[in-house]
Amino acid sequence: MNVFRILGDVSHLLAIIILLLKILKSKSCAGISGKSQILFALVFTTRYLDLFTTFISIYNTVMKVIFLICAYITVYMIYVKFRKTFDSENDSFRLEFLLVPVTGLSFLENHSFTPLEILWTFSIYLESVAILPQLFMISKTGEAETITTHYLFFLGLYRALYIANWVWRYYTENFYDQIAVVSGVVQTIFYCDFFYLYVTKVLKGKKLSLPMPV
């Protein structure tokens, strides 16, 4: 554990809390991509199967359980509780364009060819692209609510802080996980345009529009 890892986890948790509060307070999931939330739920499910096999620490276990619960609550609110407010027309990114290559890559490039390891690798690759349906939805509607941009900012900040965590671990522990690092860098790149627009528009009180990163 180091300060970058802890701050990254806090940023990640804060992003999820912001999203949940936004939905609960407005009683609406307008502007939120249900498909991205399904992918994040799938990420946590496949990554945290080790909850049943390995105990690392109380902190680690609690954070995993919180992320899992929050992910499924979010999906429930979008597709069940507030489904009438869900913008399915604009949430039209085709998930197979992500799931098929990610699944194939997780079988081809992993640390060991075992079920849990392949599923963990799948979750790492999938997380790097899970935000794309949300970014695609924003590009289609042309704008995003301010609270939604705050959610995206802290989600992107979490990945940026994890890059700092990997750099720190490399120099202090000589630890380097190529799969996690490369996937994390790719994910952070997807947020670059958003970070720029967040600083130049949202923080100045303007609405945000976001081009599709390709």
PDB file of C-alpha atoms in Angstrom:
ATOM      1  CA  MET A   1       0.000   0.000   0.000  1.00  0.00           C
ATOM      2  CA  ASN A   2       1.106   3.548  -0.706  1.00  0.00           C
ATOM      3  CA  VAL A   3      -0.489   6.986  -0.786  1.00  0.00           C
ATOM      4  CA  PHE A   4      -1.175   6.835  -4.537  1.00  0.00           C
ATOM      5  CA  ARG A   5      -2.999   3.496  -4.199  1.00  0.00           C
ATOM      6  CA  ILE A   6      -5.104   4.782  -1.303  1.00  0.00           C
ATOM      7  CA  LEU A   7      -5.934   8.064  -3.058  1.00  0.00           C
ATOM      8  CA  GLY A   8      -6.783   6.107  -6.207  1.00  0.00           C
ATOM      9  CA  ASP A   9      -9.191   3.881  -4.286  1.00  0.00           C
ATOM     10  CA  VAL A  10     -10.756   6.911  -2.586  1.00  0.00           C
ATOM     11  CA  SER A  11     -11.181   8.653  -5.943  1.00  0.00           C
ATOM     12  CA  HIS A  12     -12.764   5.515  -7.404  1.00  0.00           C
ATOM     13  CA  LEU A  13     -15.157   5.177  -4.488  1.00  0.00           C
ATOM     14  CA  LEU A  14     -16.003   8.889  -4.610  1.00  0.00           C
ATOM     15  CA  ALA A  15     -16.840   8.595  -8.315  1.00  0.00           C
ATOM     16  CA  ILE A  16     -19.281   5.759  -7.619  1.00  0.00           C
ATOM     17  CA  ILE A  17     -20.863   7.626  -4.693  1.00  0.00           C
ATOM     18  CA  ILE A  18     -21.305  10.743  -6.856  1.00  0.00           C
ATOM     19  CA  LEU A  19     -23.050   8.660  -9.510  1.00  0.00           C
ATOM     20  CA  LEU A  20     -25.354   6.922  -7.032  1.00  0.00           C
ATOM     21  CA  LEU A  21     -26.266  10.178  -5.296  1.00  0.00           C
ATOM     22  CA  LYS A  22     -26.943  11.814  -8.654  1.00  0.00           C
ATOM     23  CA  ILE A  23     -29.406   9.070  -9.575  1.00  0.00           C
ATOM     24  CA  LEU A  24     -31.069   8.944  -6.158  1.00  0.00           C
ATOM     25  CA  LYS A  25     -31.371  12.715  -5.745  1.00  0.00           C
ATOM     26  CA  SER A  26     -32.777  13.361  -9.229  1.00  0.00           C
ATOM     27  CA  LYS A  27     -34.680  10.049  -9.374  1.00  0.00           C
ATOM     28  CA  SER A  28     -33.356   9.819 -12.901  1.00  0.00           C
ATOM     29  CA  CYS A  29     -30.554   8.068 -14.750  1.00  0.00           C
ATOM     30  CA  ALA A  30     -30.703  10.426 -17.724  1.00  0.00           C
ATOM     31  CA  GLY A  31     -27.289  10.885 -19.291  1.00  0.00           C
ATOM     32  CA  ILE A  32     -25.887   7.738 -17.670  1.00  0.00           C
ATOM     33  CA  SER A  33     -24.830   4.857 -19.873  1.00  0.00           C
ATOM     34  CA  GLY A  34     -26.355   1.659 -18.558  1.00  0.00           C
ATOM     35  CA  LYS A  35     -24.035  -0.295 -20.822  1.00  0.00           C
ATOM     36  CA  SER A  36     -20.935   1.192 -19.193  1.00  0.00           C
ATOM     37  CA  GLN A  37     -22.360   0.320 -15.773  1.00  0.00           C
ATOM     38  CA  ILE A  38     -23.019  -3.263 -16.881  1.00  0.00           C
ATOM     39  CA  LEU A  39     -19.409  -3.510 -18.032  1.00  0.00           C
ATOM     40  CA  PHE A  40     -18.125  -2.145 -14.720  1.00  0.00           C
ATOM     41  CA  ALA A  41     -20.285  -4.661 -12.834  1.00  0.00           C
ATOM     42  CA  LEU A  42     -18.803  -7.399 -15.016  1.00  0.00           C
ATOM     43  CA  VAL A  43     -15.312  -6.045 -14.331  1.00  0.00           C
ATOM     44  CA  PHE A  44     -15.772  -6.248 -10.562  1.00  0.00           C
ATOM     45  CA  THR A  45     -17.458  -9.653 -10.718  1.00  0.00           C
ATOM     46  CA  THR A  46     -14.694 -11.312 -12.731  1.00  0.00           C
ATOM     47  CA  ARG A  47     -11.883  -9.556 -10.855  1.00  0.00           C
ATOM     48  CA  TYR A  48     -13.051 -10.199  -7.314  1.00  0.00           C
ATOM     49  CA  LEU A  49     -13.734 -13.917  -7.519  1.00  0.00           C
ATOM     50  CA  ASP A  50     -10.661 -14.264  -5.309  1.00  0.00           C
ATOM     51  CA  LEU A  51     -12.851 -13.131  -2.422  1.00  0.00           C
ATOM     52  CA  PHE A  52     -13.770 -16.816  -2.175  1.00  0.00           C
ATOM     53  CA  THR A  53     -10.206 -18.121  -2.347  1.00  0.00           C
ATOM     54  CA  THR A  54      -7.733 -15.565  -1.001  1.00  0.00           C
ATOM     55  CA  PHE A  55      -7.685 -13.195   1.982  1.00  0.00           C
ATOM     56  CA  ILE A  56      -5.310 -10.255   1.573  1.00  0.00           C
ATOM     57  CA  SER A  57      -6.483  -7.739   4.181  1.00  0.00           C
ATOM     58  CA  ILE A  58      -9.618  -6.306   5.776  1.00  0.00           C
ATOM     59  CA  TYR A  59      -9.168  -3.150   3.697  1.00  0.00           C
ATOM     60  CA  ASN A  60      -8.897  -5.135   0.477  1.00  0.00           C
ATOM     61  CA  THR A  61     -11.936  -7.289   1.244  1.00  0.00           C
ATOM     62  CA  VAL A  62     -14.141  -4.374   2.334  1.00  0.00           C
ATOM     63  CA  MET A  63     -13.299  -2.304  -0.754  1.00  0.00           C
ATOM     64  CA  LYS A  64     -14.020  -5.224  -3.079  1.00  0.00           C
ATOM     65  CA  VAL A  65     -17.401  -5.881  -1.453  1.00  0.00           C
ATOM     66  CA  ILE A  66     -18.320  -2.187  -1.581  1.00  0.00           C
ATOM     67  CA  PHE A  67     -17.445  -1.903  -5.283  1.00  0.00           C
ATOM     68  CA  LEU A  68     -19.432  -5.038  -6.100  1.00  0.00           C
ATOM     69  CA  ILE A  69     -22.515  -3.933  -4.177  1.00  0.00           C
ATOM     70  CA  CYS A  70     -22.430  -0.397  -5.590  1.00  0.00           C
ATOM     71  CA  ALA A  71     -22.000  -1.675  -9.143  1.00  0.00           C
ATOM     72  CA  TYR A  72     -25.074  -3.885  -8.978  1.00  0.00           C
ATOM     73  CA  ILE A  73     -27.140  -1.238  -7.178  1.00  0.00           C
ATOM     74  CA  THR A  74     -26.311   1.166 -10.005  1.00  0.00           C
ATOM     75  CA  VAL A  75     -27.347  -1.345 -12.668  1.00  0.00           C
ATOM     76  CA  TYR A  76     -30.548  -2.067 -10.735  1.00  0.00           C
ATOM     77  CA  MET A  77     -31.460   1.608 -10.517  1.00  0.00           C
ATOM     78  CA  ILE A  78     -30.839   2.168 -14.228  1.00  0.00           C
ATOM     79  CA  TYR A  79     -32.641  -0.873 -15.604  1.00  0.00           C
ATOM     80  CA  VAL A  80     -35.316  -1.435 -12.941  1.00  0.00           C
ATOM     81  CA  LYS A  81     -36.067   1.339 -10.444  1.00  0.00           C
ATOM     82  CA  PHE A  82     -35.647   4.324 -12.794  1.00  0.00           C
ATOM     83  CA  ARG A  83     -35.851   2.535 -16.124  1.00  0.00           C
ATOM     84  CA  LYS A  84     -38.391   5.047 -17.471  1.00  0.00           C
ATOM     85  CA  THR A  85     -35.731   7.772 -17.336  1.00  0.00           C
ATOM     86  CA  PHE A  86     -33.080   5.655 -19.065  1.00  0.00           C
ATOM     87  CA  ASP A  87     -32.055   7.020 -22.479  1.00  0.00           C
ATOM     88  CA  SER A  88     -31.723   3.722 -24.349  1.00  0.00           C
ATOM     89  CA  GLU A  89     -31.820   5.466 -27.726  1.00  0.00           C
ATOM     90  CA  ASN A  90     -28.532   7.261 -27.132  1.00  0.00           C
ATOM     91  CA  ASP A  91     -26.959   4.456 -25.110  1.00  0.00           C
ATOM     92  CA  SER A  92     -26.389   2.553 -28.325  1.00  0.00           C
ATOM     93  CA  PHE A  93     -22.738   1.480 -28.220  1.00  0.00           C
ATOM     94  CA  ARG A  94     -22.468  -2.152 -29.352  1.00  0.00           C
ATOM     95  CA  LEU A  95     -20.900  -4.058 -26.480  1.00  0.00           C
ATOM     96  CA  GLU A  96     -19.796  -6.957 -28.655  1.00  0.00           C
ATOM     97  CA  PHE A  97     -17.206  -4.621 -30.196  1.00  0.00           C
ATOM     98  CA  LEU A  98     -15.560  -4.581 -26.764  1.00  0.00           C
ATOM     99  CA  LEU A  99     -16.418  -7.969 -25.281  1.00  0.00           C
ATOM    100  CA  VAL A 100     -15.274 -10.118 -28.208  1.00  0.00           C
ATOM    101  CA  PRO A 101     -11.732  -8.702 -28.573  1.00  0.00           C
ATOM    102  CA  VAL A 102     -11.285  -8.388 -24.794  1.00  0.00           C
ATOM    103  CA  THR A 103     -12.295 -12.025 -24.304  1.00  0.00           C
ATOM    104  CA  GLY A 104      -9.952 -13.188 -27.052  1.00  0.00           C
ATOM    105  CA  LEU A 105      -7.049 -11.120 -25.724  1.00  0.00           C
ATOM    106  CA  SER A 106      -7.527 -12.404 -22.183  1.00  0.00           C
ATOM    107  CA  PHE A 107      -7.020 -15.978 -23.465  1.00  0.00           C
ATOM    108  CA  LEU A 108      -3.995 -15.028 -25.536  1.00  0.00           C
ATOM    109  CA  GLU A 109      -2.165 -12.706 -23.133  1.00  0.00           C
ATOM    110  CA  ASN A 110      -2.289 -13.562 -19.428  1.00  0.00           C
ATOM    111  CA  HIS A 111       0.001 -14.456 -16.536  1.00  0.00           C
ATOM    112  CA  SER A 112      -1.124 -18.081 -16.363  1.00  0.00           C
ATOM    113  CA  PHE A 113      -3.709 -20.135 -18.220  1.00  0.00           C
ATOM    114  CA  THR A 114      -6.057 -20.831 -15.305  1.00  0.00           C
ATOM    115  CA  PRO A 115      -9.742 -19.890 -14.989  1.00  0.00           C
ATOM    116  CA  LEU A 116      -9.282 -17.298 -12.224  1.00  0.00           C
ATOM    117  CA  GLU A 117      -6.250 -15.745 -13.890  1.00  0.00           C
ATOM    118  CA  ILE A 118      -7.983 -15.505 -17.266  1.00  0.00           C
ATOM    119  CA  LEU A 119     -11.026 -13.905 -15.636  1.00  0.00           C
ATOM    120  CA  TRP A 120      -8.788 -11.452 -13.745  1.00  0.00           C
ATOM    121  CA  THR A 121      -7.016 -10.563 -16.994  1.00  0.00           C
ATOM    122  CA  PHE A 122     -10.376 -10.185 -18.731  1.00  0.00           C
ATOM    123  CA  SER A 123     -11.443  -7.710 -16.030  1.00  0.00           C
ATOM    124  CA  ILE A 124      -8.279  -5.640 -16.471  1.00  0.00           C
ATOM    125  CA  TYR A 125      -8.667  -5.417 -20.236  1.00  0.00           C
ATOM    126  CA  LEU A 126     -12.403  -4.749 -19.993  1.00  0.00           C
ATOM    127  CA  GLU A 127     -12.001  -1.956 -17.445  1.00  0.00           C
ATOM    128  CA  SER A 128      -9.685  -0.125 -19.829  1.00  0.00           C
ATOM    129  CA  VAL A 129     -12.532   0.258 -22.349  1.00  0.00           C
ATOM    130  CA  ALA A 130     -15.654   0.070 -20.141  1.00  0.00           C
ATOM    131  CA  ILE A 131     -16.092   3.851 -20.149  1.00  0.00           C
ATOM    132  CA  LEU A 132     -16.390   4.028 -23.948  1.00  0.00           C
ATOM    133  CA  PRO A 133     -20.197   3.566 -24.047  1.00  0.00           C
ATOM    134  CA  GLN A 134     -20.516   6.517 -21.644  1.00  0.00           C
ATOM    135  CA  LEU A 135     -18.205   8.702 -23.729  1.00  0.00           C
ATOM    136  CA  PHE A 136     -20.023   7.609 -26.873  1.00  0.00           C
ATOM    137  CA  MET A 137     -23.351   8.549 -25.305  1.00  0.00           C
ATOM    138  CA  ILE A 138     -22.053  12.018 -24.424  1.00  0.00           C
ATOM    139  CA  SER A 139     -20.766  12.484 -27.956  1.00  0.00           C
ATOM    140  CA  LYS A 140     -24.219  11.577 -29.319  1.00  0.00           C
ATOM    141  CA  THR A 141     -26.174  13.894 -27.032  1.00  0.00           C
ATOM    142  CA  GLY A 142     -23.593  16.645 -27.358  1.00  0.00           C
ATOM    143  CA  GLU A 143     -23.431  17.448 -23.648  1.00  0.00           C
ATOM    144  CA  ALA A 144     -23.316  16.043 -20.127  1.00  0.00           C
ATOM    145  CA  GLU A 145     -24.768  17.166 -16.816  1.00  0.00           C
ATOM    146  CA  THR A 146     -22.226  18.759 -14.490  1.00  0.00           C
ATOM    147  CA  ILE A 147     -22.666  16.043 -11.860  1.00  0.00           C
ATOM    148  CA  THR A 148     -22.007  13.381 -14.510  1.00  0.00           C
ATOM    149  CA  THR A 149     -18.765  15.122 -15.483  1.00  0.00           C
ATOM    150  CA  HIS A 150     -17.694  15.114 -11.820  1.00  0.00           C
ATOM    151  CA  TYR A 151     -18.273  11.357 -11.782  1.00  0.00           C
ATOM    152  CA  LEU A 152     -16.160  10.928 -14.912  1.00  0.00           C
ATOM    153  CA  PHE A 153     -13.419  13.204 -13.565  1.00  0.00           C
ATOM    154  CA  PHE A 154     -12.937  11.194 -10.380  1.00  0.00           C
ATOM    155  CA  LEU A 155     -13.121   7.944 -12.337  1.00  0.00           C
ATOM    156  CA  GLY A 156     -10.340   9.181 -14.615  1.00  0.00           C
ATOM    157  CA  LEU A 157      -8.376  10.533 -11.645  1.00  0.00           C
ATOM    158  CA  TYR A 158      -8.497   7.081 -10.082  1.00  0.00           C
ATOM    159  CA  ARG A 159      -6.738   5.616 -13.116  1.00  0.00           C
ATOM    160  CA  ALA A 160      -4.159   8.419 -13.214  1.00  0.00           C
ATOM    161  CA  LEU A 161      -3.360   7.861  -9.533  1.00  0.00           C
ATOM    162  CA  TYR A 162      -2.964   4.142 -10.176  1.00  0.00           C
ATOM    163  CA  ILE A 163      -0.332   4.908 -12.796  1.00  0.00           C
ATOM    164  CA  ALA A 164       1.533   6.838 -10.106  1.00  0.00           C
ATOM    165  CA  ASN A 165       1.048   3.825  -7.821  1.00  0.00           C
ATOM    166  CA  TRP A 166       2.656   1.521 -10.393  1.00  0.00           C
ATOM    167  CA  VAL A 167       5.593   3.889 -10.870  1.00  0.00           C
ATOM    168  CA  TRP A 168       6.060   4.039  -7.107  1.00  0.00           C
ATOM    169  CA  ARG A 169       5.929   0.253  -6.772  1.00  0.00           C
ATOM    170  CA  TYR A 170       8.407  -0.188  -9.602  1.00  0.00           C
ATOM    171  CA  TYR A 171      10.990   2.010  -7.914  1.00  0.00           C
ATOM    172  CA  THR A 172      10.356   0.898  -4.326  1.00  0.00           C
ATOM    173  CA  GLU A 173       9.433  -2.777  -4.759  1.00  0.00           C
ATOM    174  CA  ASN A 174      10.794  -3.555  -8.225  1.00  0.00           C
ATOM    175  CA  PHE A 175       7.247  -4.669  -9.064  1.00  0.00           C
ATOM    176  CA  TYR A 176       5.898  -4.375 -12.601  1.00  0.00           C
ATOM    177  CA  ASP A 177       2.704  -5.877 -14.010  1.00  0.00           C
ATOM    178  CA  GLN A 178       2.710  -5.268 -17.756  1.00  0.00           C
ATOM    179  CA  ILE A 179      -0.944  -6.228 -18.275  1.00  0.00           C
ATOM    180  CA  ALA A 180      -2.228  -3.877 -15.566  1.00  0.00           C
ATOM    181  CA  VAL A 181       0.091  -1.011 -16.509  1.00  0.00           C
ATOM    182  CA  VAL A 182      -0.565  -1.069 -20.261  1.00  0.00           C
ATOM    183  CA  SER A 183      -4.324  -1.415 -19.766  1.00  0.00           C
ATOM    184  CA  GLY A 184      -4.315   1.400 -17.217  1.00  0.00           C
ATOM    185  CA  VAL A 185      -2.394   3.704 -19.533  1.00  0.00           C
ATOM    186  CA  VAL A 186      -4.825   2.955 -22.382  1.00  0.00           C
ATOM    187  CA  GLN A 187      -7.762   3.710 -20.102  1.00  0.00           C
ATOM    188  CA  THR A 188      -6.216   6.984 -18.939  1.00  0.00           C
ATOM    189  CA  ILE A 189      -5.633   8.054 -22.552  1.00  0.00           C
ATOM    190  CA  PHE A 190      -9.380   7.790 -23.181  1.00  0.00           C
ATOM    191  CA  TYR A 191      -9.881  10.413 -20.477  1.00  0.00           C
ATOM    192  CA  CYS A 192      -7.333  12.927 -21.808  1.00  0.00           C
ATOM    193  CA  ASP A 193      -9.784  14.925 -23.947  1.00  0.00           C
ATOM    194  CA  PHE A 194     -12.284  14.805 -21.132  1.00  0.00           C
ATOM    195  CA  PHE A 195      -9.777  16.143 -18.569  1.00  0.00           C
ATOM    196  CA  TYR A 196      -8.993  19.076 -20.857  1.00  0.00           C
ATOM    197  CA  LEU A 197     -12.677  19.892 -21.392  1.00  0.00           C
ATOM    198  CA  TYR A 198     -13.421  19.446 -17.691  1.00  0.00           C
ATOM    199  CA  VAL A 199     -10.815  22.022 -16.726  1.00  0.00           C
ATOM    200  CA  THR A 200     -11.556  24.490 -19.529  1.00  0.00           C
ATOM    201  CA  LYS A 201     -15.360  24.224 -19.450  1.00  0.00           C
ATOM    202  CA  VAL A 202     -16.926  22.513 -16.445  1.00  0.00           C
ATOM    203  CA  LEU A 203     -14.771  24.252 -13.839  1.00  0.00           C
ATOM    204  CA  LYS A 204     -15.738  27.538 -15.468  1.00  0.00           C
ATOM    205  CA  GLY A 205     -19.442  26.778 -15.210  1.00  0.00           C
ATOM    206  CA  LYS A 206     -19.976  25.777 -18.824  1.00  0.00           C
ATOM    207  CA  LYS A 207     -21.637  22.614 -20.130  1.00  0.00           C
ATOM    208  CA  LEU A 208     -19.418  19.893 -21.510  1.00  0.00           C
ATOM    209  CA  SER A 209     -19.563  18.310 -24.935  1.00  0.00           C
ATOM    210  CA  LEU A 210     -17.239  15.466 -25.722  1.00  0.00           C
ATOM    211  CA  PRO A 211     -16.055  14.028 -29.046  1.00  0.00           C
ATOM    212  CA  MET A 212     -15.848  10.245 -29.341  1.00  0.00           C
ATOM    213  CA  PRO A 213     -12.242   9.126 -28.708  1.00  0.00           C
ATOM    214  CA  VAL A 214     -11.077   6.818 -31.521  1.00  0.00           C
TER     215      VAL A 214
END
